Structure formats: C-alpha cells, structure tokens
Amino acid sequence: MQNEVVSREEWLEARRALLAKEKEATRLRDSVNAARLALPWVKVDKDYVFETPEGRKSPADLFDGRSQLLIYHFMLGPDWDAGCTGCSFLSDHVDGALPHLNHHDVTWVAVSRAPLDKIAAYKRRMGWKFPWVSSFGSDFNFDYHVSFSPEDLAKDKVFYNFTPMQPADANDELPGLSAFYRNDKGEIFHTYSSYARGPEELIGTLMILDRAPKGRNEDSTMNFVRRHDEYEEAAKAPSCCH
C-alpha cells in the first residue's frame, strides 16, 4: 500500500484542501453538540435497583453527589463468560478521564445485566477502576433498549438505535451510552442516549489511528480489536459490537 508520491508543493495544496474539509467537520460537530444540548428531557419516574460493591443503590445514588450521570451500557450478559470485545476496547479509555469528568460534575458508571460477581471478576482481569454495577433482575437494560429477551428476539422486529431492526441483526445484549441529570429537588431526567457506533468518538485509539498512514486498516468495523490481554494470541471471535 502506497499513495501517490508528489512534490512538497503539490502535497501542501492537497493538504490545504483537506484542511478545509476538516474545518467544515469541526463546525458541523459544534453544531451537532449544540443540538444535543438543546434536546428536550424525559423525567425518570420508574424505580430501578442496581447491585453494587457497596450494596443496593437507586438511580439517584449512582450520581455520587454530582448532577450529571453518564451510563455506559456494557455488553456483559448474565450467562456470558467475558465482556464484549468492543465494549472492552471503549472502556480501556475511561479510567484516565475519570478525574476530569468527576471534577466537571459528571459521574461515569458502567451497567451490565451480569451478576455482580461476574462483573467484578472481569473488571479485575481488565484492571479497570471505573464504577461498574449490575442491573440484573431490573428492567433498566430493557427499558433503555440494550437488552433483549428470547421473546423479544423471536418477534418480527426489535427496537434498537431508535429504529426497528431485524432480530437476526440484534443480540441479547447491545451497546449504548445514556445521559441523565439530577436537579436540586432530586428529580432525575433522561437527556440523551446513543447506540451502535454513536459513542465511537469516546474511543481515543480510533481517533489516533485515523491520523496514521494506514488509518484503521480494518476489513469491517473494529475487526482488528482484541481485549487488551489477548493480542498475543489469535482472535477467538470477532468483536460483538460491529
């Protein structure tokens, strides 16, 4: 693989043309961010219970004294042996951001349907520090359209990424990111959710690879990704988040 080789002057001309597109993309991203902040909110009235290392917690408890909560819907089902490869890839980027998020009034929590002991074991394996709780026995994952029962998958369509989709394209667990706000009265509001490739910008490695000469160098979305302790061995299965 080698691109056309040109003079420095020709390269500068091509680079300036690309810079114009990059600036256009930056302005579009700013516009999208502004529209995201302007979304209407939905009040969360339903009670959920989460199992945590400190005992059972309510949604309000997950905020940990802050007004903003980001929940990453991590694909680790009750009968799974390990977390999703793609979710693990994203989660490798979280711990370093935690001090900055926490000091900007934002709490990050991962939520999975796996029992707490299974979450704890995988978290130890990966060496992560971010909070991770279990919604096992709760409707939370189903209400936010990231978990699907056998009955759901037997239907003509399932609802994911705000769109009906074929069950054959779904899974019992799928990834996503949801945002919540808690006001001074203790009321909680659902402000945003993003699914499929929506949270991709959180994966800093991909943003770095996009600047490398070969880019992501992938045959399909993130097919090169392994859990960070598996790169010395052959892939056992493709990422379940493509």
XYZ file of N, CA and C in Angstrom:
726
model
N 0.856 -1.197 0.000
C 0.000 0.000 0.000
C 0.885 1.238 0.000
N 0.720 2.065 -1.027
C 1.438 3.339 -1.051
C 0.643 4.314 -1.902
N 0.414 5.495 -1.351
C -0.303 6.528 -2.084
C 0.616 7.174 -3.128
N 0.029 8.003 -3.922
C 0.796 8.751 -4.911
C 1.865 9.594 -4.223
N 3.047 9.626 -4.766
C 4.140 10.438 -4.230
C 4.262 11.698 -5.087
N 4.236 12.874 -4.440
C 4.235 14.147 -5.158
C 5.278 15.078 -4.550
N 5.398 16.253 -5.115
C 6.316 17.260 -4.580
C 5.722 17.866 -3.316
N 6.579 18.548 -2.544
C 6.104 19.213 -1.326
C 5.031 20.246 -1.653
N 5.178 20.972 -2.747
C 4.195 21.998 -3.126
C 2.843 21.350 -3.445
N 2.881 20.237 -4.185
C 1.625 19.544 -4.505
C 0.978 18.978 -3.234
N 1.820 18.472 -2.316
C 1.299 17.946 -1.051
C 0.602 19.053 -0.250
N 1.212 20.239 -0.199
C 0.618 21.353 0.539
C -0.737 21.744 -0.048
N -0.832 21.724 -1.345
C -2.111 22.058 -1.985
C -3.191 21.051 -1.601
N -2.833 19.760 -1.636
C -3.794 18.726 -1.253
C -4.130 18.803 0.232
N -3.118 19.124 1.037
C -3.356 19.204 2.486
C -4.258 20.378 2.825
N -4.114 21.487 2.153
C -4.979 22.640 2.405
C -6.424 22.322 2.017
N -6.597 21.559 0.947
C -7.958 21.160 0.558
C -8.576 20.270 1.631
N -7.773 19.358 2.179
C -8.272 18.517 3.259
C -8.555 19.344 4.506
N -7.708 20.335 4.797
C -7.914 21.192 5.963
C -9.268 21.891 5.896
N -9.664 22.309 4.719
C -10.970 22.948 4.568
C -12.092 21.991 4.965
N -11.950 20.723 4.570
C -12.959 19.729 4.946
C -12.920 19.445 6.445
N -11.713 19.419 7.025
C -11.592 19.198 8.468
C -12.246 20.326 9.255
N -12.055 21.551 8.800
C -12.698 22.684 9.468
C -14.213 22.614 9.335
N -14.678 22.186 8.166
C -16.115 22.007 7.962
C -16.661 20.952 8.922
N -15.919 19.851 9.095
C -16.344 18.794 10.012
C -16.358 19.291 11.455
N -15.387 20.134 11.828
C -15.345 20.696 13.177
C -16.549 21.583 13.429
N -16.874 22.424 12.451
C -18.048 23.294 12.609
C -19.332 22.470 12.695
N -19.414 21.396 11.895
C -20.585 20.535 11.952
C -20.675 19.841 13.307
N -19.525 19.387 13.836
C -19.523 18.759 15.158
C -19.998 19.746 16.228
N -19.546 21.000 16.144
C -20.009 22.016 17.094
C -21.518 22.200 16.997
N -22.043 22.178 15.784
C -23.480 22.334 15.578
C -24.245 21.151 16.155
N -23.721 19.937 15.929
C -24.361 18.739 16.470
C -24.330 18.766 17.998
N -23.206 19.180 18.581
C -23.107 19.262 20.035
C -24.120 20.243 20.605
N -24.289 21.364 19.925
C -25.270 22.351 20.385
C -26.691 21.787 20.306
N -26.991 21.058 19.235
C -28.316 20.449 19.095
C -28.530 19.374 20.154
N -27.469 18.643 20.499
C -27.572 17.629 21.538
C -27.919 18.279 22.881
N -27.261 19.388 23.192
C -27.530 20.087 24.453
C -28.930 20.681 24.490
N -29.507 20.934 23.322
C -30.840 21.537 23.246
C -31.965 20.505 23.235
N -31.633 19.202 23.255
C -32.676 18.172 23.251
C -33.611 18.327 24.451
N -34.899 18.067 24.278
C -35.796 18.031 25.437
C -35.449 16.832 26.320
N -35.922 16.872 27.561
C -35.625 15.819 28.535
C -36.883 15.024 28.854
N -36.687 13.836 29.394
C -37.789 12.983 29.856
C -37.566 12.684 31.334
N -38.588 12.930 32.161
C -38.450 12.656 33.588
C -38.440 11.146 33.830
N -37.523 10.696 34.682
C -37.420 9.285 35.033
C -38.187 9.054 36.332
N -39.345 8.413 36.216
C -40.183 8.160 37.386
C -40.070 6.726 37.889
N -39.556 5.839 37.059
C -39.508 4.427 37.428
C -38.362 4.160 38.392
N -38.620 3.347 39.391
C -37.584 2.971 40.345
C -36.806 1.769 39.817
N -35.512 1.879 39.844
C -34.630 0.763 39.483
C -33.728 0.469 40.675
N -33.271 -0.762 40.754
C -32.329 -1.149 41.799
C -31.096 -1.727 41.135
N -29.933 -1.229 41.530
C -28.660 -1.697 40.988
C -27.857 -2.354 42.107
N -27.244 -3.476 41.795
C -26.353 -4.140 42.737
C -24.950 -3.564 42.559
N -24.345 -3.109 43.655
C -23.017 -2.509 43.608
C -22.151 -3.127 44.706
N -20.844 -2.927 44.655
C -19.985 -3.452 45.720
C -20.320 -2.877 47.096
N -21.001 -1.727 47.120
C -21.383 -1.112 48.392
C -22.819 -1.446 48.787
N -23.457 -2.362 48.065
C -24.839 -2.726 48.351
C -25.782 -2.195 47.285
N -27.072 -2.365 47.509
C -28.056 -1.922 46.528
C -28.139 -0.405 46.470
N -28.284 0.092 45.234
C -28.366 1.540 45.040
C -29.500 1.872 44.088
N -30.049 3.066 44.273
C -31.073 3.610 43.379
C -30.391 4.406 42.276
N -31.142 4.811 41.248
C -30.542 5.688 40.232
C -29.941 6.959 40.836
N -30.617 7.541 41.810
C -30.089 8.762 42.430
C -28.742 8.512 43.090
N -28.574 7.332 43.684
C -27.303 7.008 44.336
C -26.147 6.946 43.338
N -26.443 6.524 42.103
C -25.383 6.377 41.115
C -24.729 7.710 40.769
N -25.440 8.817 40.973
C -24.876 10.136 40.664
C -23.687 10.465 41.569
N -23.615 9.820 42.727
C -22.494 10.000 43.657
C -22.298 11.465 44.034
N -23.412 12.169 44.255
C -23.353 13.553 44.701
C -23.205 14.577 43.594
N -23.111 14.131 42.361
C -22.987 15.063 41.233
C -24.333 15.223 40.538
N -24.413 16.194 39.624
C -25.703 16.464 38.973
C -25.835 15.754 37.628
N -24.730 15.235 37.087
C -24.766 14.612 35.774
C -24.241 13.181 35.858
N -24.902 12.291 35.127
C -24.533 10.876 35.143
C -24.474 10.348 33.713
N -23.365 9.720 33.357
C -23.237 9.016 32.088
C -23.185 7.528 32.383
N -24.090 6.781 31.771
C -24.123 5.330 31.943
C -23.716 4.680 30.633
N -22.662 3.860 30.707
C -22.275 3.080 29.537
C -22.920 1.713 29.649
N -23.726 1.366 28.658
C -24.408 0.075 28.621
C -23.416 -0.971 28.101
N -22.729 -1.615 29.020
C -21.656 -2.549 28.691
C -22.242 -3.939 28.432
N -21.889 -4.517 27.310
C -22.431 -5.816 26.920
C -21.746 -6.947 27.709
N -22.387 -7.340 28.792
C -21.959 -8.499 29.567
C -23.229 -9.120 30.147
N -23.730 -10.134 29.466
C -24.988 -10.759 29.867
C -24.820 -11.705 31.039
N -25.922 -12.104 31.644
C -25.867 -12.980 32.821
C -25.120 -14.285 32.596
N -25.167 -14.824 31.370
C -24.516 -16.112 31.105
C -23.266 -15.971 30.238
N -22.768 -14.751 30.088
C -21.563 -14.537 29.283
C -20.319 -14.875 30.102
N -19.281 -15.367 29.432
C -18.024 -15.686 30.104
C -17.080 -14.493 30.169
N -17.248 -13.527 29.272
C -16.380 -12.348 29.227
C -17.149 -11.194 28.604
N -16.678 -9.983 28.866
C -17.321 -8.805 28.305
C -17.075 -8.685 26.816
N -17.966 -7.974 26.151
C -17.845 -7.720 24.719
C -16.489 -7.104 24.392
N -15.891 -7.544 23.294
C -14.588 -7.026 22.881
C -14.648 -5.531 22.588
N -15.668 -5.099 21.849
C -15.794 -3.680 21.505
C -16.042 -2.817 22.728
N -16.916 -3.277 23.636
C -17.168 -2.533 24.876
C -15.904 -2.453 25.720
N -15.123 -3.525 25.702
C -13.865 -3.535 26.450
C -12.884 -2.535 25.855
N -12.848 -2.465 24.533
C -11.978 -1.513 23.836
C -12.327 -0.090 24.258
N -13.608 0.250 24.228
C -14.020 1.588 24.657
C -13.668 1.822 26.122
N -13.916 0.826 26.958
C -13.719 1.001 28.402
C -12.257 1.146 28.783
N -11.344 0.669 27.922
C -9.920 0.889 28.173
C -9.568 2.375 28.214
N -10.435 3.225 27.691
C -10.149 4.649 27.600
C -10.779 5.470 28.727
N -11.460 4.824 29.664
C -12.272 5.561 30.629
C -11.496 6.004 31.867
N -10.687 5.134 32.441
C -10.093 5.438 33.744
C -9.309 6.750 33.758
N -8.555 7.009 32.705
C -7.779 8.243 32.665
C -8.637 9.497 32.623
N -9.872 9.352 32.131
C -10.771 10.505 32.042
C -11.535 10.754 33.338
N -11.586 9.769 34.235
C -12.436 9.881 35.428
C -12.159 11.122 36.273
N -10.893 11.448 36.611
C -10.678 12.655 37.430
C -11.216 13.913 36.768
N -11.072 14.000 35.456
C -11.543 15.184 34.728
C -13.074 15.228 34.712
N -13.708 14.079 34.482
C -15.171 14.033 34.487
C -15.720 14.367 35.872
N -15.158 13.736 36.890
C -15.658 13.945 38.253
C -15.532 15.395 38.690
N -14.442 16.045 38.313
C -14.247 17.446 38.688
C -15.007 18.399 37.774
N -15.704 17.842 36.796
C -16.580 18.662 35.955
C -18.031 18.274 36.201
N -18.296 17.738 37.395
C -19.660 17.433 37.844
C -20.308 16.313 37.039
N -19.499 15.346 36.571
C -20.020 14.227 35.787
C -19.544 12.921 36.423
N -20.467 12.001 36.637
C -20.142 10.668 37.121
C -20.320 9.666 35.983
N -19.349 8.774 35.847
C -19.396 7.715 34.829
C -19.637 6.388 35.530
N -20.600 5.609 35.040
C -20.879 4.286 35.588
C -21.172 3.349 34.427
N -20.575 2.174 34.449
C -20.941 1.120 33.500
C -22.031 0.262 34.130
N -22.986 -0.175 33.314
C -24.084 -1.021 33.787
C -24.196 -2.234 32.876
N -24.282 -3.413 33.483
C -24.479 -4.660 32.739
C -25.500 -5.510 33.466
N -26.083 -6.468 32.750
C -27.047 -7.379 33.372
C -26.372 -8.553 34.056
N -25.091 -8.752 33.857
C -24.396 -9.851 34.524
C -24.439 -9.656 36.035
N -24.448 -10.736 36.807
C -24.389 -10.608 38.268
C -23.098 -9.914 38.694
N -23.124 -9.329 39.872
C -22.013 -8.505 40.335
C -20.707 -9.286 40.431
N -20.752 -10.548 40.836
C -19.506 -11.307 40.964
C -18.852 -11.512 39.606
N -19.650 -11.701 38.566
C -19.097 -11.872 37.220
C -18.503 -10.553 36.722
N -19.170 -9.444 37.013
C -18.640 -8.127 36.658
C -17.315 -7.888 37.369
N -17.276 -8.185 38.658
C -16.061 -7.945 39.444
C -14.891 -8.764 38.907
N -15.146 -10.009 38.532
C -14.080 -10.867 38.018
C -13.524 -10.322 36.715
N -14.395 -9.892 35.802
C -13.918 -9.375 34.518
C -13.220 -8.024 34.708
N -13.738 -7.222 35.623
C -13.116 -5.934 35.905
C -11.697 -6.133 36.443
N -11.500 -7.122 37.322
C -10.160 -7.428 37.819
C -9.252 -7.878 36.692
N -9.782 -8.731 35.829
C -8.983 -9.212 34.698
C -8.487 -8.056 33.842
N -9.356 -7.081 33.584
C -9.007 -5.966 32.716
C -8.237 -4.862 33.437
N -8.249 -4.880 34.775
C -7.516 -3.877 35.542
C -8.170 -2.512 35.571
N -9.483 -2.460 35.427
C -10.198 -1.186 35.388
C -10.577 -0.703 36.790
N -10.773 0.607 36.930
C -11.144 1.223 38.205
C -12.527 1.882 38.180
N -13.069 2.170 37.002
C -14.330 2.917 36.928
C -15.471 2.133 37.601
N -16.485 2.829 38.115
C -17.625 2.147 38.742
C -18.382 1.302 37.721
N -18.784 0.112 38.149
C -19.495 -0.815 37.271
C -20.492 -1.578 38.125
N -21.761 -1.474 37.786
C -22.814 -2.064 38.610
C -23.664 -3.015 37.780
N -24.454 -3.822 38.504
C -25.310 -4.815 37.855
C -26.770 -4.373 37.903
N -27.434 -4.528 36.767
C -28.871 -4.271 36.701
C -29.648 -5.580 36.632
N -29.004 -6.677 37.016
C -29.634 -7.995 36.967
C -30.921 -7.990 37.803
N -32.001 -8.500 37.237
C -33.277 -8.511 37.935
C -34.061 -7.223 37.802
N -33.509 -6.256 37.076
C -34.153 -4.957 36.874
C -34.592 -4.824 35.416
N -35.517 -3.919 35.170
C -35.961 -3.637 33.802
C -35.071 -2.620 33.100
N -34.070 -2.114 33.784
C -33.309 -0.971 33.273
C -32.791 -1.196 31.855
N -32.063 -2.294 31.627
C -31.492 -2.532 30.302
C -32.562 -2.685 29.226
N -33.670 -3.304 29.595
C -34.753 -3.497 28.624
C -35.444 -2.166 28.314
N -35.624 -1.334 29.336
C -36.280 -0.041 29.122
C -35.445 0.891 28.259
N -34.112 0.725 28.325
C -33.234 1.582 27.518
C -32.735 0.869 26.261
N -33.413 -0.235 25.922
C -33.277 -0.899 24.619
C -31.852 -1.355 24.308
N -31.192 -1.948 25.329
C -29.870 -2.523 25.094
C -29.820 -4.008 25.457
N -30.910 -4.544 26.007
C -31.007 -5.977 26.292
C -32.308 -6.504 25.700
N -32.251 -7.755 25.241
C -33.408 -8.331 24.563
C -33.606 -9.763 25.032
N -34.822 -10.066 25.444
C -35.154 -11.404 25.915
C -35.320 -12.345 24.722
N -35.324 -13.667 24.962
C -35.611 -14.600 23.864
C -36.941 -14.301 23.184
N -37.917 -13.848 23.968
C -39.225 -13.492 23.394
C -39.092 -12.287 22.468
N -38.277 -11.301 22.872
C -38.031 -10.136 22.010
C -37.408 -10.565 20.689
N -36.415 -11.428 20.774
C -35.676 -11.839 19.582
C -36.478 -12.774 18.689
N -37.599 -13.283 19.213
C -38.477 -14.140 18.407
C -39.502 -13.328 17.625
N -39.577 -12.031 17.895
C -40.542 -11.180 17.203
C -40.036 -10.797 15.816
N -40.914 -10.151 15.045
C -40.543 -9.712 13.699
C -39.487 -8.610 13.726
N -39.562 -7.727 14.750
C -38.635 -6.601 14.860
C -38.258 -6.395 16.320
N -37.062 -5.847 16.538
C -36.687 -5.343 17.847
C -36.328 -3.870 17.680
N -36.414 -3.116 18.756
C -36.184 -1.669 18.690
C -34.799 -1.356 19.241
N -33.921 -0.883 18.375
C -32.559 -0.522 18.793
C -32.088 0.658 17.967
N -31.352 1.559 18.615
C -30.852 2.768 17.944
C -32.003 3.560 17.331
N -33.118 3.603 18.075
C -34.304 4.387 17.725
C -34.989 3.904 16.452
N -34.704 2.658 16.077
C -35.221 2.125 14.816
C -35.588 0.657 14.964
N -36.712 0.214 14.392
C -36.987 -1.231 14.351
C -35.942 -1.938 13.487
N -35.446 -3.062 13.965
C -34.444 -3.796 13.216
C -34.751 -5.282 13.247
N -34.174 -6.009 12.317
C -34.373 -7.442 12.246
C -33.709 -8.118 13.444
N -34.400 -9.030 14.126
C -33.777 -9.734 15.255
C -32.488 -10.444 14.874
N -32.374 -10.869 13.622
C -31.150 -11.535 13.182
C -29.942 -10.602 13.244
N -30.192 -9.287 13.203
C -29.108 -8.312 13.278
C -28.866 -7.853 14.712
N -29.662 -8.359 15.652
C -29.555 -7.949 17.048
C -28.798 -9.009 17.844
N -28.899 -8.919 19.147
C -28.205 -9.817 20.057
C -28.941 -9.717 21.386
N -28.651 -10.608 22.340
C -29.312 -10.470 23.635
C -28.830 -9.231 24.376
N -27.616 -8.768 24.062
C -27.079 -7.527 24.632
C -26.494 -6.691 23.505
N -26.693 -5.358 23.576
C -26.117 -4.438 22.606
C -25.579 -3.209 23.350
N -24.656 -2.459 22.733
C -24.009 -1.354 23.447
C -24.764 -0.040 23.335
N -24.450 0.867 24.245
C -25.024 2.203 24.187
C -24.488 3.086 25.302
N -24.857 4.346 25.242
C -24.464 5.345 26.239
C -25.677 6.214 26.532
N -25.991 6.401 27.794
C -27.132 7.231 28.170
C -26.712 8.283 29.189
N -27.334 9.455 29.103
C -27.009 10.576 29.983
C -28.234 10.976 30.803
N -27.973 11.383 32.052
C -29.045 11.750 32.976
C -28.636 12.988 33.772
N -29.663 13.748 34.194
C -29.437 14.949 35.011
C -30.299 14.872 36.259
N -29.745 15.270 37.389
C -30.476 15.304 38.668
C -30.478 16.734 39.183
N -31.685 17.283 39.371
C -31.778 18.678 39.813
C -31.741 18.789 41.337
N -31.840 20.029 41.833
C -31.737 20.268 43.274
C -32.876 19.635 44.062
N -33.990 19.356 43.391
C -35.122 18.717 44.066
C -34.996 17.195 44.076
N -33.950 16.682 43.435
C -33.753 15.240 43.382
C -34.447 14.568 42.224
N -35.068 15.341 41.344
C -35.713 14.765 40.166
C -34.649 14.361 39.141
N -34.894 13.235 38.477
C -33.939 12.712 37.511
C -34.548 12.755 36.115
N -33.743 13.164 35.148
C -34.196 13.293 33.773
C -33.246 12.546 32.838
N -33.824 11.844 31.885
C -33.056 11.207 30.814
C -32.866 12.257 29.728
N -31.610 12.585 29.411
C -31.332 13.692 28.496
C -30.826 13.245 27.126
N -30.244 12.035 27.051
C -29.599 11.647 25.801
C -29.281 10.160 25.834
N -29.336 9.509 24.680
C -28.806 8.165 24.518
C -28.207 8.039 23.125
N -27.224 7.173 22.998
C -26.565 6.934 21.726
C -26.205 5.461 21.649
N -26.361 4.872 20.463
C -26.182 3.436 20.325
C -25.312 3.115 19.104
N -25.045 1.817 18.937
C -24.258 1.334 17.795
C -22.924 2.083 17.735
N -22.624 2.737 16.617
C -21.353 3.458 16.505
C -21.415 4.861 17.083
N -22.551 5.231 17.672
C -22.704 6.577 18.221
C -21.621 6.989 19.204
N -21.252 6.121 20.167
C -20.212 6.510 21.149
C -18.780 6.350 20.632
N -18.591 6.142 19.342
C -17.269 5.839 18.795
C -16.227 6.907 19.116
N -16.650 8.170 19.204
C -15.689 9.239 19.465
C -15.069 9.138 20.852
N -15.649 8.307 21.729
C -15.057 8.104 23.042
C -13.826 7.209 22.977
N -13.625 6.543 21.856
C -12.515 5.598 21.713
C -11.319 6.331 21.118
N -10.453 6.836 21.987
C -9.329 7.654 21.545
C -8.390 6.933 20.597
N -8.231 5.611 20.765
C -7.334 4.859 19.880
C -7.777 4.978 18.429
N -9.102 4.926 18.200
C -9.587 5.066 16.829
C -9.280 6.446 16.276
N -9.414 7.481 17.108
C -9.143 8.835 16.649
C -7.664 8.994 16.294
N -6.786 8.299 17.046
C -5.353 8.337 16.729
C -5.074 7.579 15.441
N -5.662 6.388 15.314
C -5.444 5.596 14.104
C -5.902 6.333 12.850
N -6.961 7.139 12.985
C -7.452 7.887 11.827
C -6.391 8.836 11.276
N -5.380 9.175 12.090
C -4.307 10.076 11.643
C -3.075 9.310 11.174
N -3.055 7.995 11.354
C -1.907 7.182 10.939
C -1.980 6.903 9.438
N -0.845 6.594 8.803
C -0.835 6.402 7.344
C -1.815 5.352 6.836
N -2.017 4.264 7.582
C -2.944 3.230 7.145
C -4.329 3.368 7.777
N -4.539 4.394 8.560
C -5.843 4.576 9.190
C -6.195 3.405 10.094
N -7.456 3.019 10.088
C -7.898 1.906 10.932
C -7.524 0.551 10.343
N -7.230 0.521 9.058
C -6.731 -0.695 8.420
C -7.585 -1.907 8.794
N -8.896 -1.793 8.592
C -9.825 -2.828 9.009
C -10.622 -3.336 7.818
N -11.042 -4.586 7.889
C -11.881 -5.174 6.851
C -13.362 -4.929 7.133
N -13.712 -4.841 8.404
C -15.052 -4.469 8.841
C -14.896 -3.719 10.157
N -15.949 -3.107 10.627
C -15.834 -2.209 11.779
C -15.163 -2.876 12.970
N -14.001 -2.366 13.335
C -13.233 -2.797 14.511
C -12.896 -4.287 14.508
N -12.760 -4.886 13.333
C -12.462 -6.329 13.319
C -11.042 -6.626 13.788
N -10.208 -5.601 13.906
C -8.837 -5.797 14.372
C -8.726 -5.783 15.895
N -9.794 -5.416 16.580
C -9.732 -5.195 18.031
C -9.769 -6.511 18.795
N -8.926 -6.603 19.815
C -8.943 -7.705 20.770
C -9.041 -7.117 22.178
N -9.420 -7.913 23.128
C -9.266 -7.492 24.521
C -7.773 -7.256 24.752
N -7.442 -6.292 25.598
C -6.033 -5.875 25.651
C -5.085 -6.953 26.168
N -5.624 -8.023 26.766
C -4.753 -9.111 27.212
C -4.767 -10.296 26.238
N -5.307 -10.093 25.033
C -5.419 -11.176 24.067
C -4.622 -10.936 22.783
N -3.868 -9.871 22.714
C -3.194 -9.562 21.458
C -2.081 -10.532 21.101
N -1.602 -11.297 22.051
C -0.545 -12.255 21.762
C -1.081 -13.575 21.219
N -2.405 -13.739 21.271
C -2.988 -14.970 20.775
C -3.965 -14.672 19.652
N -4.307 -15.660 18.889
C -5.238 -15.479 17.772
C -6.612 -15.117 18.296
N -7.333 -14.351 17.507
C -8.672 -13.944 17.923
C -9.570 -15.170 18.054
N -10.305 -15.238 19.168
C -11.231 -16.345 19.359
C -12.558 -16.079 18.662
N -12.914 -14.810 18.559
C -14.168 -14.435 17.909
C -14.074 -12.976 17.527
N -14.790 -12.540 16.500
C -14.801 -11.107 16.151
C -15.517 -10.318 17.225
N -15.269 -9.017 17.246
C -15.945 -8.152 18.212
C -17.446 -8.246 18.045
N -18.151 -8.325 19.176
C -19.609 -8.426 19.121
C -20.249 -7.060 18.983
N -19.463 -6.007 18.852
C -20.029 -4.658 18.723
C -19.964 -4.133 17.310
N -19.623 -4.952 16.295
C -19.575 -4.338 14.983
C -20.988 -4.027 14.566
